[in-house]
């Protein structure tokens, strides 16, 4: 699983590159071999013992790839970083790179950084505005770019004196042709990449005129260093494989406009589940909105999240009452409609209870007897789609006419609707139902639906409920999560280039690539909960419940199983 024999650092850079590109390095395998993260797990202790910079960079890479930096090969990388901290000075380790990678690692898991740590980093800034690898040696572009990322991630205002002086340093270092020099003074792919990341972190657009030289951008300068085989020349000999591999790996995050630390799905899920535990009501249920009474629909969504994470809902028992206990008390009132009955059945199956006799009710029978001679289950599209998912969950055959009925409801624009115009949520639900009913992923219906969703996607990578809409078209966490599940159901990768977008020149930094999962991660608050929209900063229980299965890449129907986001971040309870 390693890159270039046993050089751990190159493998760490490769994992960071893959994660920044949405390429899932945790799944990379040479035929019959192990993944890069498998290899890093075997090297974690020895590599982290080199110092906080190594431990921090490794933690940033593991987090970005969906793993748990507190449990990599039995090593708690974060604890090693904390142990290196000197409270009196605010210093991690000894070098500036120890400091920046420690800060980035802690911020990658949403851990606060002591104010004395950021003060220490600012105190090591050179008179010219730059930073060096360690105090006492000349300042350089690479260290300055990393320091900017670390300071901003720790909450330093982008208008602060330290940030402004560092940007002036980078301006002064920029070469003709818009590149940046390495330590030799020659243009360097590595240095361009670190500078670009530092600029983006501080809200600077590297493609703007302010950062052009000779009418070229830093991106132009970086691409000019790319060789015919796709790699980027190292700082010395292009035939020097380790240097070329390092330059290539370090160039990729900049090419995608991604800054460190990258948010990781594994950490996000663990924090969301922790938030859910503290917001479960004493009756075992979950609220739809903060500090409200338990709601069965919301509780079912929470059960999906818990089961998707490989946990047993029966073990979530504040005051001795589980979500399934709460659910059992609501069966009679919740099974008056087909769609709610089917959703309940899905949750019962996800929790590994018997849907043929749950709280004295045969949920399977209730769903199946709603089938009509027209091929429809229930009375509307919601009834029908949820019924198909329920049938699949209990391994019952889905009649061919039921599939055809669902396809017939597709609108000319490729979406599905609930009677109020097509929307992303209904379309995502329909796609999941089509998938379990056996519709080929390359069928006209599926392709038309993906075309519709492309048209609904915002430039930030996320999705609104629908657009145009009198109620606004900003991306929201719920819709984005639903679409991610819909795409996964039809074997589309929501992190692939197919679903990557960029902002326009009038919106913000135009270099950064956005995808649905990255956008979904950005909705997470420091509490671990997810907000509904960017401009609605409060913790949203519904958004949190719905985000978890999407981030775990579990479309409906959700089945409880051990989750392996590289390492068993969350394991199945007995």
Coordinates of C-alpha atoms in Angstrom, one line a residue:
X1 CA 0.0 0.0 0.0
X2 CA 3.0 2.3 0.2
X3 CA 4.3 4.7 -2.4
X4 CA 7.9 4.4 -3.4
X5 CA 9.0 1.6 -1.2
X6 CA 8.9 2.4 2.4
X7 CA 9.0 6.2 2.4
X8 CA 6.1 7.0 4.7
X9 CA 6.1 10.7 4.0
X10 CA 5.5 10.2 0.3
X11 CA 2.5 7.9 1.1
X12 CA 1.1 10.6 3.4
X13 CA 1.4 13.1 0.6
X14 CA -0.3 10.7 -1.8
X15 CA -3.2 10.2 0.6
X16 CA -3.7 13.9 1.0
X17 CA -3.7 14.3 -2.7
X18 CA -6.2 11.6 -3.3
X19 CA -8.5 12.9 -0.6
X20 CA -8.3 16.5 -2.0
X21 CA -9.3 15.1 -5.4
X22 CA -12.2 13.1 -4.1
X23 CA -10.4 9.9 -5.2
X24 CA -10.9 7.9 -2.1
X25 CA -7.3 6.8 -1.3
X26 CA -8.7 4.5 1.4
X27 CA -9.9 2.3 -1.4
X28 CA -6.7 2.3 -3.5
X29 CA -5.2 -1.1 -4.0
X30 CA -2.7 -2.7 -6.2
X31 CA -4.2 -6.1 -7.2
X32 CA -4.1 -8.3 -4.2
X33 CA -2.5 -5.7 -2.1
X34 CA -3.4 -3.3 0.7
X35 CA -4.5 0.3 0.7
X36 CA -2.2 3.2 1.6
X37 CA -4.0 3.6 4.9
X38 CA -3.4 -0.1 5.7
X39 CA 0.3 0.7 5.2
X40 CA 0.2 3.8 7.2
X41 CA -1.4 2.0 10.1
X42 CA 1.6 -0.3 10.2
X43 CA 4.0 2.7 10.3
X44 CA 2.0 5.0 12.5
X45 CA 3.9 4.7 15.7
X46 CA 7.4 4.9 14.3
X47 CA 6.5 7.8 11.9
X48 CA 4.6 9.8 14.6
X49 CA 7.6 9.4 16.9
X50 CA 9.6 11.5 14.5
X51 CA 7.9 14.5 16.1
X52 CA 4.7 16.6 16.0
X53 CA 5.1 17.6 12.4
X54 CA 5.0 14.0 11.3
X55 CA 2.2 13.0 13.7
X56 CA 0.2 16.1 12.7
X57 CA 0.6 15.6 8.9
X58 CA -0.3 11.9 9.3
X59 CA -3.4 12.8 11.3
X60 CA -4.5 15.3 8.7
X61 CA -4.2 12.7 6.0
X62 CA -6.0 10.0 7.9
X63 CA -8.8 12.3 8.8
X64 CA -9.2 13.5 5.2
X65 CA -9.4 9.9 4.0
X66 CA -12.2 9.1 6.4
X67 CA -10.2 7.4 9.1
X68 CA -9.8 8.0 12.8
X69 CA -6.5 9.7 13.8
X70 CA -7.1 8.7 17.4
X71 CA -6.9 5.0 16.5
X72 CA -4.5 4.4 13.6
X73 CA -2.9 1.0 14.0
X74 CA -3.5 1.3 17.7
X75 CA -1.9 4.7 17.9
X76 CA -3.6 7.9 19.0
X77 CA -1.9 10.5 16.9
X78 CA -3.8 13.3 18.5
X79 CA -2.6 12.4 21.9
X80 CA 1.0 12.4 20.7
X81 CA 0.4 15.9 19.5
X82 CA -1.2 17.0 22.7
X83 CA 1.6 15.5 24.7
X84 CA 4.1 17.6 22.8
X85 CA 2.4 20.9 23.8
X86 CA 4.2 23.2 26.1
X87 CA 1.6 25.4 27.8
X88 CA 4.0 28.0 29.1
X89 CA 5.1 28.9 25.5
X90 CA 2.2 27.6 23.4
X91 CA 4.7 25.5 21.4
X92 CA 4.2 22.1 19.9
X93 CA 7.5 20.4 19.5
X94 CA 10.4 22.6 18.3
X95 CA 10.0 23.7 14.7
X96 CA 7.4 25.9 12.9
X97 CA 6.3 22.8 11.0
X98 CA 5.7 21.0 14.3
X99 CA 3.5 23.9 15.2
X100 CA 1.5 24.2 11.9
X101 CA 0.9 20.5 11.4
X102 CA -0.2 20.1 15.0
X103 CA -2.7 23.0 14.7
X104 CA -4.0 21.6 11.4
X105 CA -4.4 18.1 12.9
X106 CA -6.4 19.3 15.8
X107 CA -8.6 21.6 13.7
X108 CA -9.2 18.7 11.4
X109 CA -11.1 17.0 14.2
X110 CA -12.7 20.3 15.2
X111 CA -10.7 20.4 18.4
X112 CA -10.0 23.9 19.7
X113 CA -6.4 25.2 19.6
X114 CA -5.1 27.1 22.6
X115 CA -4.8 30.8 22.0
X116 CA -1.2 30.6 23.2
X117 CA -0.5 28.2 20.3
X118 CA -1.5 30.6 17.7
X119 CA 0.3 33.4 19.5
X120 CA 3.4 31.4 19.5
X121 CA 3.1 30.7 15.7
X122 CA 2.6 34.4 15.1
X123 CA 5.7 35.2 17.2
X124 CA 7.9 33.2 14.9
X125 CA 6.9 35.2 11.9
X126 CA 9.9 36.8 10.2
X127 CA 10.5 40.5 9.8
X128 CA 9.7 40.1 6.1
X129 CA 6.3 38.6 6.9
X130 CA 7.2 35.0 6.1
X131 CA 7.8 31.9 8.2
X132 CA 10.7 29.4 8.0
X133 CA 10.9 25.7 8.7
X134 CA 12.3 26.5 12.1
X135 CA 13.5 29.6 13.9
X136 CA 16.9 30.9 12.9
X137 CA 16.8 30.0 9.2
X138 CA 15.5 32.0 6.2
X139 CA 11.8 32.3 5.6
X140 CA 10.3 30.4 2.7
X141 CA 7.1 30.2 0.7
X142 CA 6.2 26.6 1.7
X143 CA 6.3 27.4 5.5
X144 CA 4.4 30.6 5.0
X145 CA 1.6 29.0 3.0
X146 CA 1.3 26.3 5.7
X147 CA 1.3 28.9 8.5
X148 CA -1.5 30.8 6.8
X149 CA -3.6 27.6 6.6
X150 CA -2.9 26.8 10.3
X151 CA -3.7 30.3 11.5
X152 CA -6.9 30.6 9.6
X153 CA -8.1 27.2 10.6
X154 CA -7.5 28.2 14.3
X155 CA -9.6 31.3 13.9
X156 CA -7.1 34.0 13.1
X157 CA -9.0 36.9 11.3
X158 CA -7.9 37.2 7.6
X159 CA -7.5 40.9 8.2
X160 CA -5.0 40.5 11.1
X161 CA -1.6 42.1 10.8
X162 CA 0.1 38.6 10.7
X163 CA -2.0 37.6 7.7
X164 CA -1.6 40.8 5.8
X165 CA 2.2 40.7 6.3
X166 CA 2.3 37.1 5.2
X167 CA 0.4 38.0 2.0
X168 CA 2.8 40.8 1.3
X169 CA 5.6 38.3 1.7
X170 CA 4.1 36.0 -0.9
X171 CA 3.6 39.0 -3.2
X172 CA 7.2 39.8 -2.9
X173 CA 8.3 36.2 -3.5
X174 CA 6.2 35.7 -6.6
X175 CA 8.3 35.2 -9.7
X176 CA 7.8 36.4 -13.2
X177 CA 5.2 34.1 -14.8
X178 CA 3.3 34.0 -11.4
X179 CA 5.2 31.0 -9.9
X180 CA 6.8 30.8 -6.5
X181 CA 10.4 29.8 -5.7
X182 CA 11.6 26.9 -3.7
X183 CA 14.6 27.1 -1.4
X184 CA 17.0 27.1 -4.5
X185 CA 15.3 30.2 -5.8
X186 CA 14.0 28.4 -8.9
X187 CA 10.3 28.0 -9.5
X188 CA 8.9 25.0 -7.6
X189 CA 5.7 23.1 -8.1
X190 CA 5.7 22.3 -4.3
X191 CA 6.1 26.0 -3.4
X192 CA 3.4 27.1 -5.9
X193 CA 1.0 24.6 -4.4
X194 CA 1.7 25.7 -0.8
X195 CA 1.4 29.3 -1.7
X196 CA -1.9 28.8 -3.6
X197 CA -3.4 26.9 -0.6
X198 CA -2.3 29.7 1.7
X199 CA -3.9 32.3 -0.5
X200 CA -7.2 30.4 -0.7
X201 CA -7.3 29.9 3.1
X202 CA -7.1 33.6 3.6
X203 CA -9.9 34.3 1.1
X204 CA -7.6 35.4 -1.8
X205 CA -8.4 34.2 -5.3
X206 CA -5.2 33.1 -6.9
X207 CA -6.8 33.6 -10.3
X208 CA -7.5 37.3 -9.8
X209 CA -5.5 40.1 -11.4
X210 CA -3.8 40.9 -8.0
X211 CA -1.9 37.6 -8.2
X212 CA -1.1 37.6 -11.9
X213 CA 2.4 38.2 -13.3
X214 CA 3.0 38.6 -17.0
X215 CA -0.7 38.1 -17.4
X216 CA -0.4 34.6 -16.0
X217 CA -1.8 33.0 -12.8
X218 CA -0.1 30.7 -10.3
X219 CA -2.3 27.9 -11.8
X220 CA -0.7 28.6 -15.2
X221 CA 2.7 28.5 -13.6
X222 CA 1.9 25.2 -11.9
X223 CA 0.5 23.5 -15.0
X224 CA 3.6 24.6 -16.9
X225 CA 5.6 22.3 -14.7
X226 CA 3.5 19.3 -15.5
X227 CA 5.3 16.6 -17.6
X228 CA 3.9 14.6 -20.5
X229 CA 3.2 11.6 -18.2
X230 CA 1.0 13.7 -16.0
X231 CA 3.5 14.1 -13.1
X232 CA 5.0 17.4 -11.9
X233 CA 8.7 17.9 -12.0
X234 CA 10.5 17.7 -8.7
X235 CA 12.7 20.6 -7.5
X236 CA 15.8 18.9 -8.9
X237 CA 15.9 16.2 -11.5
X238 CA 12.6 15.2 -13.3
X239 CA 14.0 11.7 -13.3
X240 CA 14.2 11.7 -9.5
X241 CA 11.1 9.6 -8.7
X242 CA 10.7 10.5 -5.0
X243 CA 10.9 14.2 -5.7
X244 CA 8.6 14.0 -8.7
X245 CA 6.1 12.0 -6.7
X246 CA 6.2 14.5 -3.9
X247 CA 5.8 17.4 -6.2
X248 CA 2.9 15.7 -8.0
X249 CA 1.1 14.8 -4.7
X250 CA 1.6 18.3 -3.3
X251 CA 0.4 20.0 -6.5
X252 CA -3.0 18.1 -6.6
X253 CA -4.7 19.8 -3.6
X254 CA -3.8 23.2 -5.0
X255 CA -5.1 22.2 -8.5
X256 CA -8.4 21.4 -6.8
X257 CA -8.3 24.5 -4.7
X258 CA -8.6 22.6 -1.5
X259 CA -6.9 23.8 1.7
X260 CA -5.8 21.9 4.8
X261 CA -7.2 20.5 7.0
X262 CA -9.7 18.6 4.8
X263 CA -12.8 17.5 6.6
X264 CA -13.2 13.8 6.8
X265 CA -16.4 11.7 6.7
X266 CA -15.3 9.4 9.6
X267 CA -14.7 12.2 12.1
X268 CA -17.9 14.0 11.0
X269 CA -20.0 10.9 11.6
X270 CA -18.5 10.2 15.0
X271 CA -19.2 13.8 16.0
X272 CA -22.7 13.8 14.7
X273 CA -23.5 10.6 16.6
X274 CA -22.1 12.0 19.7
X275 CA -24.4 15.1 19.3
X276 CA -27.3 12.8 18.7
X277 CA -26.7 10.9 21.9
X278 CA -26.8 14.1 24.0
X279 CA -30.1 15.2 22.2
X280 CA -32.1 12.0 22.5
X281 CA -35.1 12.5 24.7
X282 CA -35.7 10.5 27.8
X283 CA -38.6 8.7 26.2
X284 CA -36.2 7.1 23.8
X285 CA -37.3 9.2 20.8
X286 CA -35.7 12.1 18.9
X287 CA -37.0 15.5 18.2
X288 CA -37.5 17.0 14.7
X289 CA -36.4 20.4 16.0
X290 CA -34.2 21.5 18.9
X291 CA -35.6 21.0 22.5
X292 CA -38.9 19.7 21.3
X293 CA -40.9 16.5 22.1
X294 CA -40.0 13.3 20.3
X295 CA -41.3 12.9 16.8
X296 CA -41.7 9.5 15.3
X297 CA -40.7 10.5 11.7
X298 CA -37.6 12.1 13.1
X299 CA -36.9 9.1 15.3
X300 CA -37.0 6.8 12.3
X301 CA -34.5 9.1 10.6
X302 CA -32.3 8.8 13.7
X303 CA -32.7 5.0 13.6
X304 CA -31.5 5.0 10.0
X305 CA -28.4 7.0 11.1
X306 CA -27.6 4.8 14.1
X307 CA -28.0 1.6 12.0
X308 CA -26.0 3.0 9.1
X309 CA -23.1 3.6 11.5
X310 CA -23.2 -0.1 12.5
X311 CA -24.7 0.6 15.9
X312 CA -27.7 -1.0 17.6
X313 CA -30.6 1.3 18.2
X314 CA -31.6 -0.9 21.1
X315 CA -28.5 0.2 23.0
X316 CA -29.3 3.9 22.8
X317 CA -31.2 4.0 26.2
X318 CA -31.4 7.3 28.1
X319 CA -33.4 6.4 31.2
X320 CA -33.6 2.8 30.0
X321 CA -35.8 3.5 27.0
X322 CA -34.6 3.0 23.4
X323 CA -35.8 4.5 20.1
X324 CA -37.4 1.2 19.3
X325 CA -39.3 1.3 22.6
X326 CA -40.6 4.8 21.7
X327 CA -41.4 3.7 18.1
X328 CA -43.4 0.7 19.4
X329 CA -45.7 3.0 21.3
X330 CA -46.6 5.0 18.1
X331 CA -47.3 2.2 15.6
X332 CA -51.1 2.4 15.7
X333 CA -51.2 6.1 14.8
X334 CA -48.3 5.9 12.3
X335 CA -49.6 3.1 10.2
X336 CA -52.7 4.8 8.9
X337 CA -50.9 5.8 5.7
X338 CA -48.8 3.6 3.3
X339 CA -45.7 5.8 3.1
X340 CA -45.3 6.1 6.9
X341 CA -46.0 2.4 7.3
X342 CA -43.3 1.6 4.8
X343 CA -40.8 4.0 6.4
X344 CA -41.5 2.4 9.8
X345 CA -40.9 -1.0 8.3
X346 CA -37.5 0.1 6.9
X347 CA -36.5 1.4 10.4
X348 CA -37.7 -1.8 12.1
X349 CA -35.6 -3.9 9.6
X350 CA -32.6 -1.5 10.1
X351 CA -32.8 -2.2 13.8
X352 CA -33.1 -5.9 13.2
X353 CA -36.5 -6.3 14.6
X354 CA -39.3 -8.4 13.1
X355 CA -41.4 -6.3 10.7
X356 CA -44.0 -9.1 10.5
X357 CA -44.8 -8.7 14.2
X358 CA -43.7 -5.3 15.5
X359 CA -45.7 -4.0 18.4
X360 CA -48.4 -6.6 17.4
X361 CA -48.5 -5.3 13.8
X362 CA -47.6 -7.0 10.6
X363 CA -46.0 -4.2 8.7
X364 CA -45.2 -6.3 5.7
X365 CA -48.8 -7.2 5.2
X366 CA -50.0 -3.7 5.5
X367 CA -47.6 -2.5 2.8
X368 CA -48.3 -5.4 0.4
X369 CA -52.1 -5.1 0.6
X370 CA -51.9 -1.5 -0.6
X371 CA -50.9 -2.7 -4.0
X372 CA -53.5 -2.0 -6.7
X373 CA -54.2 -3.5 -10.2
X374 CA -52.6 -0.4 -11.7
X375 CA -49.2 -1.4 -10.4
X376 CA -49.3 1.3 -7.7
X377 CA -48.8 1.0 -4.0
X378 CA -50.9 3.4 -1.9
X379 CA -52.3 6.6 -3.3
X380 CA -49.4 8.7 -4.3
X381 CA -45.7 8.7 -5.3
X382 CA -44.5 8.8 -1.7
X383 CA -46.6 5.8 -0.8
X384 CA -45.3 3.9 -3.8
X385 CA -41.6 4.7 -3.5
X386 CA -41.4 4.0 0.2
X387 CA -43.3 0.7 -0.4
X388 CA -40.7 -0.5 -3.0
X389 CA -37.9 0.2 -0.6
X390 CA -39.7 -1.6 2.1
X391 CA -40.4 -4.7 0.0
X392 CA -36.7 -4.8 -0.9
X393 CA -35.7 -4.6 2.8
X394 CA -37.7 -7.7 3.5
X395 CA -36.6 -9.5 0.3
X396 CA -40.0 -9.6 -1.3
X397 CA -40.3 -9.4 -5.1
X398 CA -41.2 -6.1 -6.6
X399 CA -43.9 -6.6 -9.3
X400 CA -42.8 -5.4 -12.7
X401 CA -45.9 -3.2 -13.0
X402 CA -44.8 -1.3 -9.9
X403 CA -41.5 -0.4 -11.5
X404 CA -43.3 0.7 -14.7
X405 CA -45.8 2.8 -12.7
X406 CA -42.9 4.6 -11.0
X407 CA -41.2 5.3 -14.3
X408 CA -44.4 6.6 -15.7
X409 CA -44.6 9.3 -13.1
X410 CA -41.3 10.9 -14.2
X411 CA -41.8 14.4 -15.5
X412 CA -40.5 15.7 -18.8
X413 CA -37.6 17.5 -17.1
X414 CA -36.4 14.2 -15.6
X415 CA -37.5 14.7 -12.0
X416 CA -40.3 13.4 -9.9
X417 CA -42.8 15.4 -7.9
X418 CA -45.3 15.1 -5.1
X419 CA -47.9 17.2 -6.9
X420 CA -46.2 20.6 -6.5
X421 CA -43.6 20.5 -9.2
X422 CA -40.4 18.4 -9.4
X423 CA -37.9 18.6 -6.6
X424 CA -34.6 17.0 -5.6
X425 CA -35.8 15.1 -2.6
X426 CA -38.6 13.3 -4.4
X427 CA -36.3 12.6 -7.3
X428 CA -33.6 11.1 -5.0
X429 CA -36.3 9.0 -3.3
X430 CA -37.5 7.7 -6.7
X431 CA -34.0 6.9 -7.8
X432 CA -33.5 4.7 -4.7
X433 CA -36.8 3.0 -5.4
X434 CA -35.9 2.4 -9.0
X435 CA -32.5 0.9 -8.0
X436 CA -34.1 -1.7 -5.7
X437 CA -36.7 -2.5 -8.3
X438 CA -34.0 -3.5 -10.7
X439 CA -33.9 -0.5 -13.1
X440 CA -30.6 -0.4 -15.0
X441 CA -28.4 2.5 -14.0
X442 CA -27.9 3.4 -17.7
X443 CA -31.7 3.4 -18.5
X444 CA -33.4 6.5 -20.0
X445 CA -35.2 7.1 -16.8
X446 CA -32.1 7.1 -14.7
X447 CA -30.1 9.2 -17.1
X448 CA -32.9 11.7 -17.4
X449 CA -33.0 12.0 -13.6
X450 CA -29.2 12.6 -13.4
X451 CA -29.6 15.3 -16.0
X452 CA -32.3 16.9 -13.9
X453 CA -30.2 16.8 -10.8
X454 CA -27.2 18.3 -12.6
X455 CA -29.5 21.2 -13.5
X456 CA -30.5 21.5 -9.8
X457 CA -27.0 21.5 -8.4
X458 CA -25.7 24.7 -7.1
X459 CA -22.2 26.0 -7.8
X460 CA -21.2 25.2 -4.2
X461 CA -21.7 21.5 -5.0
X462 CA -24.9 21.2 -2.9
X463 CA -28.5 21.0 -3.7
X464 CA -31.6 23.0 -2.9
X465 CA -35.1 21.5 -2.4
X466 CA -35.9 22.8 -5.9
X467 CA -35.2 25.7 -8.2
X468 CA -36.5 28.0 -9.3
X469 CA -38.4 28.6 -6.0
X470 CA -40.1 31.5 -4.3
X471 CA -38.6 30.2 -1.0
X472 CA -35.0 30.4 -2.1
X473 CA -32.6 28.1 -3.9
X474 CA -29.6 28.0 -1.5
X475 CA -28.2 24.5 -0.9
X476 CA -29.4 22.8 2.2
X477 CA -28.0 19.8 4.1
X478 CA -31.2 17.7 3.9
X479 CA -31.6 18.0 0.2
X480 CA -27.9 17.4 -0.4
X481 CA -27.9 14.3 1.8
X482 CA -30.9 12.9 0.0
X483 CA -29.4 13.5 -3.4
X484 CA -26.1 11.8 -2.3
X485 CA -28.1 8.7 -1.3
X486 CA -29.9 8.8 -4.6
X487 CA -26.7 9.0 -6.6
X488 CA -25.1 6.2 -4.6
X489 CA -28.2 4.0 -5.3
X490 CA -27.6 4.3 -9.0
X491 CA -23.8 3.7 -8.7
X492 CA -22.8 7.3 -9.2
X493 CA -19.9 8.6 -7.1
X494 CA -20.9 12.0 -5.6
X495 CA -17.3 12.9 -5.1
X496 CA -16.3 12.2 -8.7
X497 CA -15.5 14.9 -11.2
X498 CA -18.9 14.3 -12.8
X499 CA -20.5 16.1 -9.8
X500 CA -17.8 18.7 -9.1
X501 CA -18.6 22.3 -9.6
X502 CA -16.9 25.7 -9.2
X503 CA -18.1 29.1 -8.1
X504 CA -18.5 31.9 -10.6
X505 CA -16.3 34.9 -10.8
X506 CA -18.9 37.0 -9.0
X507 CA -19.3 34.6 -6.1
X508 CA -15.9 33.8 -4.5
X509 CA -12.7 31.9 -5.2
X510 CA -13.2 30.3 -8.6
X511 CA -10.4 27.7 -8.4
X512 CA -11.9 25.5 -5.7
X513 CA -13.7 22.4 -6.8
X514 CA -16.9 21.5 -4.8
X515 CA -18.8 18.2 -4.7
X516 CA -22.0 17.1 -2.9
X517 CA -20.3 15.2 -0.1
X518 CA -17.8 18.0 0.5
X519 CA -20.6 20.5 0.6
X520 CA -22.5 18.3 3.0
X521 CA -19.5 18.2 5.4
X522 CA -19.3 22.0 5.3
X523 CA -22.8 22.1 6.9
X524 CA -21.5 20.6 10.1
X525 CA -21.3 22.9 13.1
X526 CA -18.6 22.7 15.8
X527 CA -21.1 21.0 18.0
X528 CA -21.2 18.0 15.7
X529 CA -24.7 18.7 14.5
X530 CA -25.5 19.9 11.0
X531 CA -27.1 23.1 10.1
X532 CA -30.0 23.3 7.6
X533 CA -28.4 26.0 5.4
X534 CA -25.3 28.2 5.5
X535 CA -27.3 31.2 6.5
X536 CA -29.2 29.2 9.2
X537 CA -26.5 28.4 11.7
X538 CA -28.5 26.7 14.3
X539 CA -28.1 23.0 15.0
X540 CA -30.7 21.0 13.0
X541 CA -31.7 17.6 14.3
X542 CA -33.3 16.5 11.0
X543 CA -30.3 17.7 9.0
X544 CA -28.0 15.7 11.4
X545 CA -30.0 12.5 11.2
X546 CA -30.2 12.7 7.4
X547 CA -26.5 13.6 6.9
X548 CA -25.1 10.5 8.6
X549 CA -26.3 7.8 6.2
X550 CA -25.3 9.9 3.3
X551 CA -21.8 10.5 4.7
X552 CA -21.5 6.7 5.4
X553 CA -22.7 6.2 1.8
X554 CA -25.7 4.1 2.7
X555 CA -28.7 4.6 0.4
X556 CA -32.0 3.2 1.5
X557 CA -32.8 0.6 2.6
X558 CA -30.3 1.0 5.4
X559 CA -29.0 -2.3 6.9
X560 CA -27.0 -2.4 10.1
X561 CA -23.5 -3.6 9.5
X562 CA -20.0 -2.9 10.7
X563 CA -18.7 0.4 9.3
X564 CA -15.2 0.5 8.0
X565 CA -14.1 4.1 7.3
X566 CA -10.7 2.6 6.9
X567 CA -10.5 1.6 10.6
X568 CA -13.5 0.6 12.7
X569 CA -14.4 4.1 13.6
X570 CA -17.8 2.9 14.7
X571 CA -18.4 -0.8 15.2
X572 CA -21.4 -2.9 15.5
X573 CA -22.7 -3.4 19.0
X574 CA -23.8 -6.9 20.0

